[in-house]
PDB file of C-alpha atoms in Angstrom:
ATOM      1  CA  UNK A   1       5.437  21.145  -7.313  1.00 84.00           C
ATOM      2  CA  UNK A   2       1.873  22.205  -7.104  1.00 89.00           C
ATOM      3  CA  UNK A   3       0.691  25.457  -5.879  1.00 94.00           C
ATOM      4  CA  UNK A   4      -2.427  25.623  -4.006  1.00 97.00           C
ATOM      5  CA  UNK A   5      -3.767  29.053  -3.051  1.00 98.00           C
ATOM      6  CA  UNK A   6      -6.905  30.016  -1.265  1.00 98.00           C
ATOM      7  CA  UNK A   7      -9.034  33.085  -1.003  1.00 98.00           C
ATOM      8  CA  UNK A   8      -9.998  35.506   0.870  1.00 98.00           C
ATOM      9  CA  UNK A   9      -7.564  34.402   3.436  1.00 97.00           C
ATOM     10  CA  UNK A  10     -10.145  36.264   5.267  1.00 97.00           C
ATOM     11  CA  UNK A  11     -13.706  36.663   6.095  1.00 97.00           C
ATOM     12  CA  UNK A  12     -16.026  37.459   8.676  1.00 97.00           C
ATOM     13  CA  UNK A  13     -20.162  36.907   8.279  1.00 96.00           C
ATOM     14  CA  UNK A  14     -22.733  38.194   9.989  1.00 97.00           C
ATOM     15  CA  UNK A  15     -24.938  34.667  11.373  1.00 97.00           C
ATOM     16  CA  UNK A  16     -27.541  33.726   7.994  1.00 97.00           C
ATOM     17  CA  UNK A  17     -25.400  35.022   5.315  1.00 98.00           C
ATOM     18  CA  UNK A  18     -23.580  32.833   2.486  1.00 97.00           C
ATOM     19  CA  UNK A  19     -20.090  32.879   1.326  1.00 97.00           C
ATOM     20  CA  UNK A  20     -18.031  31.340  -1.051  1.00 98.00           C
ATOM     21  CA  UNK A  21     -14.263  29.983  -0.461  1.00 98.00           C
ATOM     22  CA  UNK A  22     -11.890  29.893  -3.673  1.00 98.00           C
ATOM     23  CA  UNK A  23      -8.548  27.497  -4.388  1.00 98.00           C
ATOM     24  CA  UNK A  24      -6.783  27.501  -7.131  1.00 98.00           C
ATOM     25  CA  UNK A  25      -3.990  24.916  -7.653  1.00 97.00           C
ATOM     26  CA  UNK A  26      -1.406  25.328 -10.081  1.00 95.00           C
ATOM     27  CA  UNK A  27      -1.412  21.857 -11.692  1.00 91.00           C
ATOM     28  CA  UNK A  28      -3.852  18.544 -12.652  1.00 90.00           C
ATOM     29  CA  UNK A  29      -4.819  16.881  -9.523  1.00 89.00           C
ATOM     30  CA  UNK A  30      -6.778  13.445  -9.035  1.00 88.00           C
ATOM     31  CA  UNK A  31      -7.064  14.253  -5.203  1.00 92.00           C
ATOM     32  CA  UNK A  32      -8.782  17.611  -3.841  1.00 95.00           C
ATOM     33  CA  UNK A  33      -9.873  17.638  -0.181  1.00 97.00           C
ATOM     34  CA  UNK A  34     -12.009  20.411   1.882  1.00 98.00           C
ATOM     35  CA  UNK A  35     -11.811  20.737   5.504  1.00 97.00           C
ATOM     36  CA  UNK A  36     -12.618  22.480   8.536  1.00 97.00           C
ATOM     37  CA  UNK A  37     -10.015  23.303  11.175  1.00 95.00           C
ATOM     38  CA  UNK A  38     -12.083  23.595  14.517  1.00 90.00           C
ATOM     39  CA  UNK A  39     -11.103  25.753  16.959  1.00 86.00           C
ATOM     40  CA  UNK A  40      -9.581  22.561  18.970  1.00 88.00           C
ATOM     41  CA  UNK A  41      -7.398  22.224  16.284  1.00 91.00           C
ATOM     42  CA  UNK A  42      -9.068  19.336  14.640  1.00 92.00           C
ATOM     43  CA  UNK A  43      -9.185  18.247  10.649  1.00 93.00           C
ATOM     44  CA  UNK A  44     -12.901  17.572   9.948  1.00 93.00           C
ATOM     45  CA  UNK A  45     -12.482  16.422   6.550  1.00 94.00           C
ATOM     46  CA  UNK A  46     -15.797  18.186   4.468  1.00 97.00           C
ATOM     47  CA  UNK A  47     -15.595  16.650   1.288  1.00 97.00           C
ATOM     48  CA  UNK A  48     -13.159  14.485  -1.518  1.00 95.00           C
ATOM     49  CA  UNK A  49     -13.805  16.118  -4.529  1.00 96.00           C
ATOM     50  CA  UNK A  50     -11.474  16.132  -7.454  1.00 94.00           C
ATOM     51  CA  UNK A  51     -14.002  16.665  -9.750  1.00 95.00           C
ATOM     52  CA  UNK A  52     -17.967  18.065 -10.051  1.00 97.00           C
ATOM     53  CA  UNK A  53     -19.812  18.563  -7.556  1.00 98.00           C
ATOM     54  CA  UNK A  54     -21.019  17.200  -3.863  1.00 98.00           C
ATOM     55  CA  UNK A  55     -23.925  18.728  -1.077  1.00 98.00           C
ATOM     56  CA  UNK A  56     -23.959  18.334   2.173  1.00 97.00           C
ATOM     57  CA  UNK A  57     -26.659  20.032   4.164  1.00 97.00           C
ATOM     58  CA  UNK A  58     -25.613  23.709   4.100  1.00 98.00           C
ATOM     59  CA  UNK A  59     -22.329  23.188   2.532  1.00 98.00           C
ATOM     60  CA  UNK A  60     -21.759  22.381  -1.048  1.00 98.00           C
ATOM     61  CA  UNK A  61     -18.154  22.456  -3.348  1.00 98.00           C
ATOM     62  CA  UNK A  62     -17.610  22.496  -6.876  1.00 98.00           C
ATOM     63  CA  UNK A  63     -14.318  21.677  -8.606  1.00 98.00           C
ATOM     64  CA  UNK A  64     -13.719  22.060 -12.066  1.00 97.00           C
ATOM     65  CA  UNK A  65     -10.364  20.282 -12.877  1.00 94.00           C
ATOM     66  CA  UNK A  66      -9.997  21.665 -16.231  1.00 94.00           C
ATOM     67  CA  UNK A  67      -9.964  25.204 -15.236  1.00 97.00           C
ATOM     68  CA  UNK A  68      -8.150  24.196 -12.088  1.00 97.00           C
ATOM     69  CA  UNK A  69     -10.155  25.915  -9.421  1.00 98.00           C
ATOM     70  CA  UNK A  70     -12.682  24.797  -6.523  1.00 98.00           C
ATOM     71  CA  UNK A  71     -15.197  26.658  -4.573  1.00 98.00           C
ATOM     72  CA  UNK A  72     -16.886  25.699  -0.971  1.00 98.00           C
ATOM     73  CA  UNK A  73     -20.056  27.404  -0.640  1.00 98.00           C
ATOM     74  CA  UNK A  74     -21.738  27.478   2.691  1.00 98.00           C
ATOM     75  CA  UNK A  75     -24.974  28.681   3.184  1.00 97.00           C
ATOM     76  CA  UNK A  76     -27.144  30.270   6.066  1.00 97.00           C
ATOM     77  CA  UNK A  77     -23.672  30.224   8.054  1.00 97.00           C
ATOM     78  CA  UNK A  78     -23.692  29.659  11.756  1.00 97.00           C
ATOM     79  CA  UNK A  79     -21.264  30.390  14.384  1.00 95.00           C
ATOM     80  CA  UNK A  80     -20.439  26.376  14.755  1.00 94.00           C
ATOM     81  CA  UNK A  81     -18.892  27.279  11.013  1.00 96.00           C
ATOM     82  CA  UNK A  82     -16.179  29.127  12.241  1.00 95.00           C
ATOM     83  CA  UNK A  83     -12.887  28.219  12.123  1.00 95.00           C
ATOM     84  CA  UNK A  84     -10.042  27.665   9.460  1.00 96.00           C
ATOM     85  CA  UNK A  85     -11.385  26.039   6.123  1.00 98.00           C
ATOM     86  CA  UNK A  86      -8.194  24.183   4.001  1.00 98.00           C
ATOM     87  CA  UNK A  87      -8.022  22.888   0.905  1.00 97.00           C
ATOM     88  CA  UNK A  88      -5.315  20.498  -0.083  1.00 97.00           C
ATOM     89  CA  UNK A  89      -4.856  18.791  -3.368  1.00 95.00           C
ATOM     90  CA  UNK A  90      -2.468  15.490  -4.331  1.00 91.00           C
ATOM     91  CA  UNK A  91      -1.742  13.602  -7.821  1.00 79.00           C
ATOM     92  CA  UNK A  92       0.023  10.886  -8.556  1.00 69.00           C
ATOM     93  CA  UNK A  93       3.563  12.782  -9.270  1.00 61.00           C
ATOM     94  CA  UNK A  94       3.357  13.956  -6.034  1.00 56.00           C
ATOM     95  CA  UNK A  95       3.276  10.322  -4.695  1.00 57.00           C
ATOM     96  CA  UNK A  96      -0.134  11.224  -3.870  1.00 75.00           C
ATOM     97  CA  UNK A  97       1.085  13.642  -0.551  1.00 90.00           C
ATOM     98  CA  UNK A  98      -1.491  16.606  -0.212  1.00 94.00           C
ATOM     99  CA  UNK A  99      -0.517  20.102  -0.832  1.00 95.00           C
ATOM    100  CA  UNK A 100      -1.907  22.854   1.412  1.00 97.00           C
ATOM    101  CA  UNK A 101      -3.326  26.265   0.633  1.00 97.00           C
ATOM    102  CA  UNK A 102      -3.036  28.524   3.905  1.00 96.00           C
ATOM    103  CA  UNK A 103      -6.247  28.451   4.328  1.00 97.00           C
ATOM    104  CA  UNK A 104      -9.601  30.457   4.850  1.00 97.00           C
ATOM    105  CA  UNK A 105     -10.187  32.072   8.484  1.00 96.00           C
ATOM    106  CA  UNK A 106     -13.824  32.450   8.754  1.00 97.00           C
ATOM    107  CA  UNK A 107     -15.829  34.049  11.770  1.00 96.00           C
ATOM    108  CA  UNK A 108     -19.543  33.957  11.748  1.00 96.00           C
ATOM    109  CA  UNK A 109     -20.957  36.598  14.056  1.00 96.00           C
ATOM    110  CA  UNK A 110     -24.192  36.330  15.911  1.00 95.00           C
TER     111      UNK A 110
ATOM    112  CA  UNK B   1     -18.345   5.053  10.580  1.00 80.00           C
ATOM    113  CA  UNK B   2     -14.065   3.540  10.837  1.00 84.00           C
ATOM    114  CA  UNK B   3     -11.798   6.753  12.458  1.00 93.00           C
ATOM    115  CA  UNK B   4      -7.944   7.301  12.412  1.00 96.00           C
ATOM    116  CA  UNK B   5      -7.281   7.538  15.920  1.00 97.00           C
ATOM    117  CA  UNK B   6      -4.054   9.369  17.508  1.00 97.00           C
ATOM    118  CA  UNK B   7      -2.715   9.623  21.295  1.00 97.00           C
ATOM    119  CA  UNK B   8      -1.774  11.152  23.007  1.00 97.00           C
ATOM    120  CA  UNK B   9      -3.672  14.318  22.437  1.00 96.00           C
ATOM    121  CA  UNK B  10      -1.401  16.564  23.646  1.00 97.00           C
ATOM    122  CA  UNK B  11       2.125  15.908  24.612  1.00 97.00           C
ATOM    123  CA  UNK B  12       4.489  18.202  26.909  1.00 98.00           C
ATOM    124  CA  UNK B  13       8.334  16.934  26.772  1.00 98.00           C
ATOM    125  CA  UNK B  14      11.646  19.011  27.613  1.00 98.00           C
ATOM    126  CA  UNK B  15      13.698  19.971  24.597  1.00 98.00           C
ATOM    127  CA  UNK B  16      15.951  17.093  23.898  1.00 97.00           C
ATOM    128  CA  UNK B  17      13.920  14.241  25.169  1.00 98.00           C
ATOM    129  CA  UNK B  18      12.470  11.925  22.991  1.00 98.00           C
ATOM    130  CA  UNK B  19       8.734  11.561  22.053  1.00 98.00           C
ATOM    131  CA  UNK B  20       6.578   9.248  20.242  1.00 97.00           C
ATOM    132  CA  UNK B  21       3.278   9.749  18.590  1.00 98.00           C
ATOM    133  CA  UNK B  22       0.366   6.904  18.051  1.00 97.00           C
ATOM    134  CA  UNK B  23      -2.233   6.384  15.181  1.00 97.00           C
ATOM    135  CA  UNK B  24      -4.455   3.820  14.537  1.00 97.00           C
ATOM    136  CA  UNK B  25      -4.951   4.490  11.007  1.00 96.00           C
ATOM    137  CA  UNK B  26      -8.632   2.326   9.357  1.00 94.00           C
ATOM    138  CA  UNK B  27      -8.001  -0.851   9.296  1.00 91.00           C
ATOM    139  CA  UNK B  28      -8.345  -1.851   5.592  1.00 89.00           C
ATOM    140  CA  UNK B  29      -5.916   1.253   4.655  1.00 92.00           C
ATOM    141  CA  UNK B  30      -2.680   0.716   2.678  1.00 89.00           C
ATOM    142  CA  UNK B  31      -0.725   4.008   2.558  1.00 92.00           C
ATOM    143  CA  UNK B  32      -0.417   5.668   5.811  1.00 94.00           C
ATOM    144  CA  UNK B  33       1.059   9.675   6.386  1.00 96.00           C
ATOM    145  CA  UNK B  34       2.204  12.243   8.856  1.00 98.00           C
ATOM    146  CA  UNK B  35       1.708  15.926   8.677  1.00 98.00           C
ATOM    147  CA  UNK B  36       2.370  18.303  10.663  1.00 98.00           C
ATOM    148  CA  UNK B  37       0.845  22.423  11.191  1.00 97.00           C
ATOM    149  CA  UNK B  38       3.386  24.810  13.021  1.00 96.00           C
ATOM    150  CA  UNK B  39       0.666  26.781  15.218  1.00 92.00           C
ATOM    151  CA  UNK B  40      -1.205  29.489  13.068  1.00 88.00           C
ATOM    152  CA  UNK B  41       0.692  28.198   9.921  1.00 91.00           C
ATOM    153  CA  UNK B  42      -0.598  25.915   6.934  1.00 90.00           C
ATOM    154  CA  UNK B  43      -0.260  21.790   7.026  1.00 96.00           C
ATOM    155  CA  UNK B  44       2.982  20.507   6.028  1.00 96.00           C
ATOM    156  CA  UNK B  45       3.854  16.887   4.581  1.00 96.00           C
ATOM    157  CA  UNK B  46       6.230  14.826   6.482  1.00 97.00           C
ATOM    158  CA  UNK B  47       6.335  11.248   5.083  1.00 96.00           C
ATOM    159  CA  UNK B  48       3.972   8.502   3.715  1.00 94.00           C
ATOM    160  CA  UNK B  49       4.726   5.111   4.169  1.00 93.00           C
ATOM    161  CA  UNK B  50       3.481   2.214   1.906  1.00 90.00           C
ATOM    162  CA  UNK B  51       4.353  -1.743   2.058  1.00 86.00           C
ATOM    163  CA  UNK B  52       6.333  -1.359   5.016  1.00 87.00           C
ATOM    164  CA  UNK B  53       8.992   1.454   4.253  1.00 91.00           C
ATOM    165  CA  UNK B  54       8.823   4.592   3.361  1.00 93.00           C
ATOM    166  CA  UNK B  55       7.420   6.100  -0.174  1.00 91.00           C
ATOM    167  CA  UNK B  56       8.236  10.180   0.400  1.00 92.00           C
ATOM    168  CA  UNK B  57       9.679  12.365   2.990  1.00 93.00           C
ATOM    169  CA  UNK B  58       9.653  15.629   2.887  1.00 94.00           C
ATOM    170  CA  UNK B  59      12.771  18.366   3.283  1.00 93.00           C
ATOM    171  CA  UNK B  60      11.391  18.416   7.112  1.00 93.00           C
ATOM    172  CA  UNK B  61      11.833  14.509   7.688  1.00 95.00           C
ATOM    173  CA  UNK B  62      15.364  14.689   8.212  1.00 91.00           C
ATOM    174  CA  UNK B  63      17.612  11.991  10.671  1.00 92.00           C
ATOM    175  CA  UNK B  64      15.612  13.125  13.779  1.00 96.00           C
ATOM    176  CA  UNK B  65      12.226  11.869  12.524  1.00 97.00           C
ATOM    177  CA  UNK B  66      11.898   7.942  12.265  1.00 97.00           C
ATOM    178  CA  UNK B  67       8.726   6.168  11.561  1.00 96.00           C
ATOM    179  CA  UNK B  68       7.584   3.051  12.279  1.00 94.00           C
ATOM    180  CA  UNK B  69       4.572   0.509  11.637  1.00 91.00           C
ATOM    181  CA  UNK B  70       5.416  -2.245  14.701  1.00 85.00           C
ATOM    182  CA  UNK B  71       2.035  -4.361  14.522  1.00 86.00           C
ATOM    183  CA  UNK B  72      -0.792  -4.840  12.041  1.00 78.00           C
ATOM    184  CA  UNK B  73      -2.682  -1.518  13.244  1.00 87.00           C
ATOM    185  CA  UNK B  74      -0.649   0.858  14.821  1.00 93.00           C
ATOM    186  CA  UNK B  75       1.775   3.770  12.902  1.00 95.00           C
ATOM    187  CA  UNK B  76       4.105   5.710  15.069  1.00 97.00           C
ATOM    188  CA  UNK B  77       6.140   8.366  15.042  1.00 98.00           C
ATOM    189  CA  UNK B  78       9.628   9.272  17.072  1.00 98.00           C
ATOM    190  CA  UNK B  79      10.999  12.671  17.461  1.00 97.00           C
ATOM    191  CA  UNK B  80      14.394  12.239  18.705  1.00 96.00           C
ATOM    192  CA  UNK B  81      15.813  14.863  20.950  1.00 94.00           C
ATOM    193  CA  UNK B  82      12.848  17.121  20.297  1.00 97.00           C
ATOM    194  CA  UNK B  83      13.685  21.241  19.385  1.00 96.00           C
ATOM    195  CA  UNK B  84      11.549  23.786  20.045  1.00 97.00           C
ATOM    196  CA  UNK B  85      10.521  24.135  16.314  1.00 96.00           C
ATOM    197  CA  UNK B  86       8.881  20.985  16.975  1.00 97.00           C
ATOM    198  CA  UNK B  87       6.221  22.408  18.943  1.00 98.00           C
ATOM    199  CA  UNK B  88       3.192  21.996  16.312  1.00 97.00           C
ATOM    200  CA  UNK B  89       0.135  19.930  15.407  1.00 97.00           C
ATOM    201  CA  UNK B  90       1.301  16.383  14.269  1.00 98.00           C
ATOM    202  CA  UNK B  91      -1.715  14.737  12.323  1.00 98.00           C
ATOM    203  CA  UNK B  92      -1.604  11.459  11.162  1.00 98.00           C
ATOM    204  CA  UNK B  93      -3.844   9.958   7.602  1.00 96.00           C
ATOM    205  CA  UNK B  94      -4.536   6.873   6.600  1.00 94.00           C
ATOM    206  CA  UNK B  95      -5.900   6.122   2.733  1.00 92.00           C
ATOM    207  CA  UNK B  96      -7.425   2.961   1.129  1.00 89.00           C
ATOM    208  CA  UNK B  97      -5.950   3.935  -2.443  1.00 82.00           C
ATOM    209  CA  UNK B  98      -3.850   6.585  -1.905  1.00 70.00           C
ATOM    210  CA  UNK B  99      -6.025   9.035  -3.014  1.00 80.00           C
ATOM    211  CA  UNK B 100      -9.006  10.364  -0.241  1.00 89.00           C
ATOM    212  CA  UNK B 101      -6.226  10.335   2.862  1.00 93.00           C
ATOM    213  CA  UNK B 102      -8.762  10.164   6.364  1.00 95.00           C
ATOM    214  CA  UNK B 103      -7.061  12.528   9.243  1.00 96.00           C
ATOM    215  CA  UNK B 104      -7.039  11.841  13.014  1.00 96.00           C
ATOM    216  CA  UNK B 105      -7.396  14.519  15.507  1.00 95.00           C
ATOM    217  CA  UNK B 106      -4.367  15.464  15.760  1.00 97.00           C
ATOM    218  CA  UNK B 107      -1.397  15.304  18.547  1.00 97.00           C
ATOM    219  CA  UNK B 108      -0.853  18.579  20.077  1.00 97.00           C
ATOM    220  CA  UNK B 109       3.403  18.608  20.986  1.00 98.00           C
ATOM    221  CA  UNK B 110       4.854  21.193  23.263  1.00 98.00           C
ATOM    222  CA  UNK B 111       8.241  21.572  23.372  1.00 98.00           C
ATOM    223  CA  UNK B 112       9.844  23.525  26.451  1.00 97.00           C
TER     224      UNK B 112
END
C-alpha cells in the first residue's frame, strides 16, 4: 500500500517566523488532504489538494504529483497554529481510504 | 457551510460494555468512513461504507466492530464488549465522490 511520510516530525517557531511541512507518499494519488489537529483533538481539514497549488490567508500547499511530494507553508506563524499538522493521501486502489503520515508537531512560541 | 457532526463527544464505558458512536455525515454524501487515532499515534482506517454495505475494512475492523446506516442521515458505529485498546479518537468522514472525505470532530472513547 502507499507510504506516506512527513517531515520534520518536529518543529518549534518562534511567533512571526515561516516554516515549511514536507510529505512524501510512496505511490500516485488522486486524493491528498492537509490538516490541523487542534489541541482538542479536532481534524480541521486545511486544504484538498492532489495537485498544484491552493492559498489560504497565511497558509499555502503545493503538491506536485509527478514527483510525489507536497509542502504546507505557513507564514508569519502564530501560536493559534500550533498543534499536529497531517497529511493523508487516497487513490482509487485503495478504495479511496486515506493513508496517514504521523504527522508534524508544531509549537509556535510567543 | 454543511458539517459532519458526531456525538457524543466523549464517551466513558467499563471494559466489556457496549458503545455506540453517532455521525451525521453532509447530507448529499455517498461514501461514508470511520477512523480512528490511538492517543499520540497517527489516524488509522477502519471501514468505508458505500450503497448500504460495506466497501473496505481494515485489519482493525474485526467481529467486534459493526457498522450501521439505520435512517437516511445518520452512520453509527458499535463497539461490542469494548477493550482497553479501544480507548482512542473515533472520527467519522463523509465524501460526495469518494475523493475530498469531510471529518467530524471526533468522539473521544475511554475505556476503563
Amino acid at each position: 500500500g502507499i507510504q506516506v511520510e512527513q517531515s520534520p516530525p518536529d518543529l518549534i517557531l518562534q511567533e512571526g517566523a515561516n516554516s515549511t511541512l514536507r510529505c512524501n507518499f510512496s505511490d500516485s494519488v488522486n486524493n491528498l488532504q492537509w490538516f490541523h489537529q487542534n489541541p482538542w483533538g479536532q481534524l480541521i481539514n486545511l486544504f484538498y489538494i492532489p495537485s498544484g497549488t491552493k492559498q489560504n490567508g497565511r497558509l499555502s500547499a503545493t503538491t506536485v504529483a509527478t514527483e510525489r511530494y507536497s509542502l504546507l507553508y505557513i507564514s508569519s506563524s502564530q501560536t493559534t497554529d500550533s498543534g499536529v499538522y497531517f497529511c493523508a493521501v487516497g487513490n482509487a486502489g485503495n478504495n479511496r481510504k486515506l493513508i496517514w503520515g504521523l504527522g508534524t508537531s508544531l509549537a509556535v512560541n510567543p | 457551510e454543511p458539517e459532519v457532526t458526531q456525538t457524543p463527544s466523549h464517551q466513558v464505558t467499563q471494559m466489556g460494555q457496549e458503545v455506540i458512536l453517532r455521525c451525521v455525515p453532509i447530507s448529499n454524501h455517498l461514501y461514508f468512513y470511520w477512523y480512528r487515532q490511538i492517543l499520540g499515534q497517527k489516524v488509522e482506517f477502519l471501514v468505508s461504507f458505500y450503497n448500504n454495505e460495506i466497501s473496505e475494512k481494515s485489519e482493525i475492523f474485526d467481529d467486534q466492530f459493526s457498522v450501521e446506516r439505520p435512517d437516511g442521515s445518520n452512520f453509527t458505529l458499535k463497539i461490542r464488549s469494548t477493550k482497553l485498546e479501544d480507548s482512542a479518537m473515533y472520527f467519522c468522514a463523509s465524501s460526495e465522490q469518494a475523493v475530498e472525505q469531510y471529518f467530524g470532530p471526533g468522539t473521544r472513547l475511554t475505556v476503563t
